[in-house]
Every structure is written in C-alpha cells, then in structure tokens.
Amino acid sequence: MNILLIEDDKRISDFVIKGLEENGFSVTLAVTGEIAREMISENEWDIILMDIMLPGIDGIQLTKLIRFKKNHTPILVLSALDDADDKVSALDSGADDYLVKPFHFKELISRINALTRRTKFNYKEKEQVYVCHNLTVNLDEHSVFQEEQPIDLSPREYKLLLFLLENKNKVVSRTQLLNAVWGINYDNNTNVVDVYISYLRNKIDENQHKFIHTIKGTGYMLKE
C-alpha cells in the first residue's frame, strides 16, 4: 500500500513513517501542500494522510482541490485541532475521516485499512464501466456497446458521451460541455457542441428510447 503523508512537523512525520513502515506500508512524505499537490497529480496513492495546518496551501484547501479534480483517493486528516467545527470543516471539504493527535497507532492502522477497503469497493470497481439503459461504456477498453453491439465513436464523440454519462440525469450547459470536451480556450460562439450532440444522437438514439434530451435555453441531459 502506497501512502502519502502530508506533514510539516518532523517529529510527528518521523513517528508516523516509522510506525507505518514497521507495519509493511510504503510511505512518502510531503512537507507542504504545494509539494503534495504535485505528488498527487503525478502518482496514484492508496490513501492520503494529511495535517490541516500546513505552510502555503492548508489541508482544507488541498482537500477541496483534490476532490474538485474528481480524485477519490481516501483522505484521513491527522490534526491537533479537536473542535467539532474543525472536524466538520474537514469532512465537508471532502475528507473521509478525522483523527485527533495524539492518537493510538493501532487506531491509525485500523482506520487506514477501513478507508482503503471502502474506497476500493465504492469507486474503483464501479468506475470501470458505465451503464445507461442498453448502453455500456468500458473505461479500461475505451469501448462502447449497445445491446452487445459495438458502437464506433470518434475520440471527441467518446469524450462527449463520457462527460454526459458522468452527469447522467443532470442538465449540463453548452459551456460546460465545451470546456470539458474541447477545452476552456475554445471559441464560445461556435456551434460545435450542437453538431457533435447530433453526431452522437445518430449513433446511439433509438426509435423507442432517446438518450440525449435538449433542455431548452439551458443545454442537454442524458437520461436513464
């Protein structure tokens, strides 16, 4: 198990790293939020152990950034702040658990194991395949099937379908689609979104079932 520890207090980080390594874990230390941000973007971690009071980007800001990027790596906050408001703030920002310093090391190990089991079940298995009605998208294979028949999509059509599936049963605006599929610097006055929606409809919509619905004046919605 690869663990990222974000802690600027050397005394605490030495203690945590020593204990975790003795229990067979692999631990990498980041002493600031900025360093941790780069490590998180460049590597995959089984769990992140994070202090709140960090130099530069603090733990709350970093947690929000991680979740904004749709990174579901479990985050266990290790903090000396034991006020209820501090715990609520951390959990509301996207942390999965909160352990107050000082703590018993056996409890830390127990929480690490519980969080990694839960996250593996909740996210990693489910995110490999999207299913909507008779449409199946396998993320690992980048394949799309409808009634077990392969659907040939261009890379842009595939990316558009994926974003609609990620926001299934939600209205998404043309601007959201443009930013997600074509990039934020693309010309906002273009009708490329509508054109590709039409392409996608021609390939996946059926006489008895319409996947993509136009929400007048707002955008589009992919419905179950």
Coordinates of C-alpha atoms in Angstrom, one line a residue:
M1 CA 0.0 0.0 0.0
N2 CA 1.4 3.4 -1.0
I3 CA 0.7 6.1 1.5
L4 CA 1.2 9.9 1.0
L5 CA 1.9 11.6 4.3
I6 CA 1.5 15.4 4.3
E7 CA 3.0 16.7 7.5
D8 CA 5.4 19.7 8.2
D9 CA 6.3 18.7 11.8
K10 CA 9.3 16.4 11.5
R11 CA 8.8 14.9 15.0
I12 CA 5.3 13.7 14.0
S13 CA 6.2 12.6 10.5
D14 CA 9.2 10.6 11.8
F15 CA 7.0 8.8 14.3
V16 CA 4.2 8.1 11.7
I17 CA 6.6 6.9 9.0
K18 CA 8.5 4.6 11.4
G19 CA 5.3 3.0 12.6
L20 CA 3.7 2.6 9.2
E21 CA 6.9 1.1 7.7
E22 CA 7.2 -1.3 10.5
N23 CA 3.7 -2.5 9.6
G24 CA 4.6 -3.1 6.0
F25 CA 3.4 0.2 4.4
S26 CA 5.3 2.3 1.9
V27 CA 5.2 5.9 2.9
T28 CA 6.2 9.1 1.0
L29 CA 6.4 12.4 2.8
A30 CA 5.4 15.8 1.6
V31 CA 6.1 18.7 3.9
T32 CA 4.0 21.4 2.2
G33 CA 0.6 21.5 0.4
E34 CA 2.3 22.6 -2.8
I35 CA 4.7 19.6 -2.9
A36 CA 1.8 17.3 -2.1
R37 CA -0.3 18.8 -4.9
E38 CA 2.4 17.9 -7.4
M39 CA 2.8 14.4 -6.0
I40 CA -0.9 13.7 -6.1
S41 CA -1.1 14.9 -9.8
E42 CA 1.8 12.7 -10.8
N43 CA 1.2 9.5 -8.9
E44 CA -1.6 7.2 -7.6
W45 CA -1.9 6.7 -3.9
D46 CA -3.9 4.2 -1.8
I47 CA -4.6 6.8 0.9
I48 CA -3.5 10.3 1.9
L49 CA -2.8 11.2 5.5
M50 CA -3.0 15.0 5.9
D51 CA -2.4 17.6 8.5
I52 CA -4.6 20.7 8.3
M53 CA -2.2 23.4 9.4
L54 CA 0.3 23.3 6.6
P55 CA 2.5 26.1 5.2
G56 CA 1.2 27.6 2.0
I57 CA -1.9 25.6 0.9
D58 CA -3.5 24.3 4.0
G59 CA -5.2 20.9 4.4
I60 CA -8.7 22.2 3.8
Q61 CA -7.8 23.9 0.6
L62 CA -5.8 20.9 -0.7
T63 CA -8.6 18.6 0.1
K64 CA -11.1 20.7 -1.9
L65 CA -8.6 20.8 -4.8
I66 CA -8.2 17.0 -4.8
R67 CA -12.0 16.5 -4.8
F68 CA -12.5 19.2 -7.5
K69 CA -10.3 17.2 -9.8
K70 CA -12.5 14.1 -9.1
N71 CA -9.7 12.3 -7.3
H72 CA -11.4 9.8 -5.0
T73 CA -8.3 8.8 -3.1
P74 CA -9.3 8.4 0.6
I75 CA -8.1 11.3 2.8
L76 CA -7.6 10.8 6.5
V77 CA -6.9 14.1 8.4
L78 CA -4.5 13.9 11.3
S79 CA -4.8 17.1 13.3
A80 CA -4.3 18.5 16.7
L81 CA -7.4 20.6 16.2
D82 CA -10.2 18.8 18.1
D83 CA -13.0 21.3 17.9
A84 CA -16.2 20.0 16.3
D85 CA -16.2 22.8 13.8
D86 CA -12.7 21.8 12.6
K87 CA -13.8 18.3 12.1
V88 CA -17.0 19.4 10.2
S89 CA -15.0 21.7 8.0
A90 CA -12.5 19.0 7.1
L91 CA -15.2 16.4 6.4
D92 CA -17.4 18.9 4.4
S93 CA -14.4 19.8 2.2
G94 CA -14.1 16.1 1.1
A95 CA -12.0 14.3 3.8
D96 CA -13.2 10.8 4.6
D97 CA -12.1 10.6 8.2
Y98 CA -10.6 12.7 11.0
L99 CA -8.2 11.5 13.7
V100 CA -7.1 13.8 16.5
K101 CA -3.5 14.0 17.6
P102 CA -2.2 12.4 19.7
F103 CA -3.6 9.1 18.7
H104 CA -3.1 5.4 19.3
F105 CA -1.1 3.8 16.4
K106 CA -3.4 0.8 16.3
E107 CA -6.3 3.1 15.7
L108 CA -4.5 4.8 12.8
I109 CA -3.8 1.4 11.2
S110 CA -7.4 0.3 11.6
R111 CA -8.8 3.5 10.0
I112 CA -6.3 3.3 7.1
N113 CA -7.4 -0.3 6.4
A114 CA -11.1 0.6 6.7
L115 CA -10.9 3.6 4.4
T116 CA -8.9 1.8 1.7
R117 CA -11.4 -1.2 1.7
R118 CA -14.4 1.1 1.5
T119 CA -12.9 3.3 -1.3
K120 CA -11.9 0.3 -3.4
F121 CA -15.4 -1.0 -3.2
N122 CA -17.2 2.3 -3.8
Y123 CA -15.1 3.7 -6.6
K124 CA -12.5 1.6 -8.3
E125 CA -14.8 -1.3 -9.2
K126 CA -17.7 0.9 -10.2
E127 CA -15.8 3.4 -12.3
Q128 CA -14.6 0.8 -14.8
V129 CA -17.9 0.5 -16.5
Y130 CA -20.8 3.0 -17.1
V131 CA -24.2 1.6 -17.9
C132 CA -27.2 3.5 -19.1
H133 CA -30.3 1.6 -20.4
N134 CA -28.8 -0.7 -23.0
L135 CA -25.6 1.3 -23.4
T136 CA -22.4 0.1 -21.8
V137 CA -19.1 2.0 -21.8
N138 CA -15.9 0.3 -20.6
L139 CA -13.4 2.8 -19.5
D140 CA -10.5 0.4 -19.4
E141 CA -11.1 -0.7 -23.0
H142 CA -12.4 2.7 -24.3
S143 CA -15.3 0.6 -25.8
V144 CA -19.0 1.4 -26.3
F145 CA -21.6 -1.3 -26.8
Q146 CA -25.4 -1.1 -27.3
E147 CA -27.3 -4.3 -27.0
E148 CA -23.9 -6.0 -27.1
Q149 CA -23.2 -4.5 -30.5
P150 CA -20.1 -2.2 -30.7
I151 CA -20.6 1.5 -31.4
D152 CA -17.9 3.2 -33.3
L153 CA -17.3 6.7 -31.9
S154 CA -14.6 9.2 -32.7
P155 CA -12.3 10.3 -29.8
R156 CA -14.3 13.5 -29.4
E157 CA -17.7 11.7 -29.5
Y158 CA -16.4 9.3 -26.9
K159 CA -15.3 12.1 -24.6
L160 CA -18.6 13.8 -25.0
L161 CA -20.6 10.7 -24.2
L162 CA -18.4 10.0 -21.2
F163 CA -19.0 13.5 -19.8
L164 CA -22.7 13.1 -20.3
L165 CA -22.6 9.7 -18.5
E166 CA -20.7 11.2 -15.6
N167 CA -23.5 13.7 -15.3
K168 CA -26.4 11.4 -16.0
N169 CA -29.8 12.8 -15.3
K170 CA -28.3 16.2 -14.8
V171 CA -28.6 19.2 -17.1
V172 CA -25.3 20.3 -18.5
S173 CA -24.9 23.6 -20.3
R174 CA -23.2 24.0 -23.7
T175 CA -20.4 25.9 -22.0
Q176 CA -19.8 23.0 -19.6
L177 CA -19.6 20.6 -22.5
L178 CA -17.4 22.9 -24.5
N179 CA -15.0 23.3 -21.6
A180 CA -14.9 19.6 -20.7
V181 CA -14.6 18.2 -24.2
W182 CA -12.9 20.9 -26.2
G183 CA -11.1 22.9 -23.6
I184 CA -11.7 26.3 -21.9
N185 CA -10.0 28.3 -24.6
Y186 CA -12.3 27.1 -27.4
D187 CA -14.4 29.7 -29.1
N188 CA -17.6 30.1 -27.1
N189 CA -19.5 31.3 -30.2
T190 CA -19.1 28.0 -32.1
N191 CA -21.9 25.5 -32.6
V192 CA -19.5 22.5 -32.4
V193 CA -21.3 21.2 -29.3
D194 CA -24.7 21.0 -31.1
V195 CA -23.0 19.4 -34.1
Y196 CA -21.4 16.7 -32.0
I197 CA -24.6 16.1 -30.0
S198 CA -26.3 15.4 -33.3
Y199 CA -23.5 13.0 -34.3
L200 CA -23.8 11.2 -31.0
R201 CA -27.6 11.0 -31.2
N202 CA -27.4 9.5 -34.7
K203 CA -25.2 6.7 -33.3
I204 CA -26.9 5.8 -30.0
D205 CA -30.5 7.0 -30.0
E206 CA -33.3 4.5 -30.8
N207 CA -36.8 4.9 -32.0
Q208 CA -38.1 3.7 -28.6
H209 CA -35.5 5.4 -26.5
K210 CA -33.9 8.8 -26.7
F211 CA -30.8 9.1 -24.6
I212 CA -29.9 12.8 -25.1
H213 CA -32.5 15.4 -24.4
T214 CA -32.4 19.1 -25.3
I215 CA -33.3 21.3 -22.3
K216 CA -34.4 24.5 -24.0
G217 CA -32.4 27.6 -23.1
T218 CA -30.0 25.6 -20.9
G219 CA -28.2 22.7 -22.5
Y220 CA -28.5 18.9 -22.7
M221 CA -29.3 16.0 -20.4
L222 CA -28.5 12.3 -20.8
K223 CA -31.4 10.4 -19.2
E224 CA -31.5 6.8 -18.0

